[in-house]
Coordinates of C-alpha atoms in Angstrom, one line a residue:
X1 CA 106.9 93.4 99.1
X2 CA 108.3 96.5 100.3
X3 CA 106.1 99.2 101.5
X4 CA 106.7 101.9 99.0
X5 CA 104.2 105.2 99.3
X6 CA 101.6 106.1 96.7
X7 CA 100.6 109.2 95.3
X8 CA 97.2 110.3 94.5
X9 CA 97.5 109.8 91.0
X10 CA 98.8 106.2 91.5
X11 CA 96.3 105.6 93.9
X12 CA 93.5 106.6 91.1
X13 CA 95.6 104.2 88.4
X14 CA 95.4 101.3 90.7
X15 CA 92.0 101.6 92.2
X16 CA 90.4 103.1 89.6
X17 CA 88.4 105.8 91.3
X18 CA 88.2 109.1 90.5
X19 CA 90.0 111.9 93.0
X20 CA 86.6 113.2 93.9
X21 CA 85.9 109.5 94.6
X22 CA 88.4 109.3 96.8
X23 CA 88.5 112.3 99.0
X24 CA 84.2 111.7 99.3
X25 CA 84.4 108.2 100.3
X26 CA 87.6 109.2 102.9
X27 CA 85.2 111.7 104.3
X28 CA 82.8 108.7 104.7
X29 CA 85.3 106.9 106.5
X30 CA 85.4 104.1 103.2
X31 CA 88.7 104.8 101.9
X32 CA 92.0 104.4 103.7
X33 CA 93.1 108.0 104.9
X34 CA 96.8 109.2 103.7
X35 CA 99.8 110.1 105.4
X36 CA 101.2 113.2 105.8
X37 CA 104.9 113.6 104.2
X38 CA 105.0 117.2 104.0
X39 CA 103.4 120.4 104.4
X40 CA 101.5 120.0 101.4
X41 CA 102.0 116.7 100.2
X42 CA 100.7 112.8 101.5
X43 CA 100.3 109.3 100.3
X44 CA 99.2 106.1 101.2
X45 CA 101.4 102.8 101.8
X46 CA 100.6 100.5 99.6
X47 CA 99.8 97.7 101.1
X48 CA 97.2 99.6 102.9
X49 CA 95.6 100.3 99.5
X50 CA 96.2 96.7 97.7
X51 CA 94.6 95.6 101.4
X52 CA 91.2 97.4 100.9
X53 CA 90.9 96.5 97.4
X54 CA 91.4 92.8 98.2
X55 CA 88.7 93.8 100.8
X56 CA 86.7 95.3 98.4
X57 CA 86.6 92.2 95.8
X58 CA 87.7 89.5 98.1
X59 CA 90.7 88.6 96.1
X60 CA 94.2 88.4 97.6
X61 CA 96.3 90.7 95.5
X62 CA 100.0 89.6 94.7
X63 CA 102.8 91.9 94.4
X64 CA 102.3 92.0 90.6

């Protein structure tokens, strides 16, 4: 699977969670914090992402 970079919106379609949801629980330290690809713009690999959902519900995800 390559490692392609998700934006917050894909992040919220493929986790679920709302943005609030995500920026509280990253302030928590219970979300995966994203990357920085340019002054005002990040993402997250996704593997990182499919990696804490599968942590999350203890499934292995595939590269569906």
């Amino acid at each position: 699977m390559a490692n392609s970079i998700l934006r917050r919106p894909d992040v919220e379609a493929l986790t679920g969670l709302s943005r609030s949801t995500i920026y509280k629980w990253m302030a928590e330290g219970n979300f995966p914090k994203p990357s920085k690809l340019g002054p005002r713009a990040v993402g997250w690999p996704e593997t990182q992402i499919r990696a804490w959902i599968a942590d999350r519900t203890g499934e292995v995800m595939s590269d569906a």
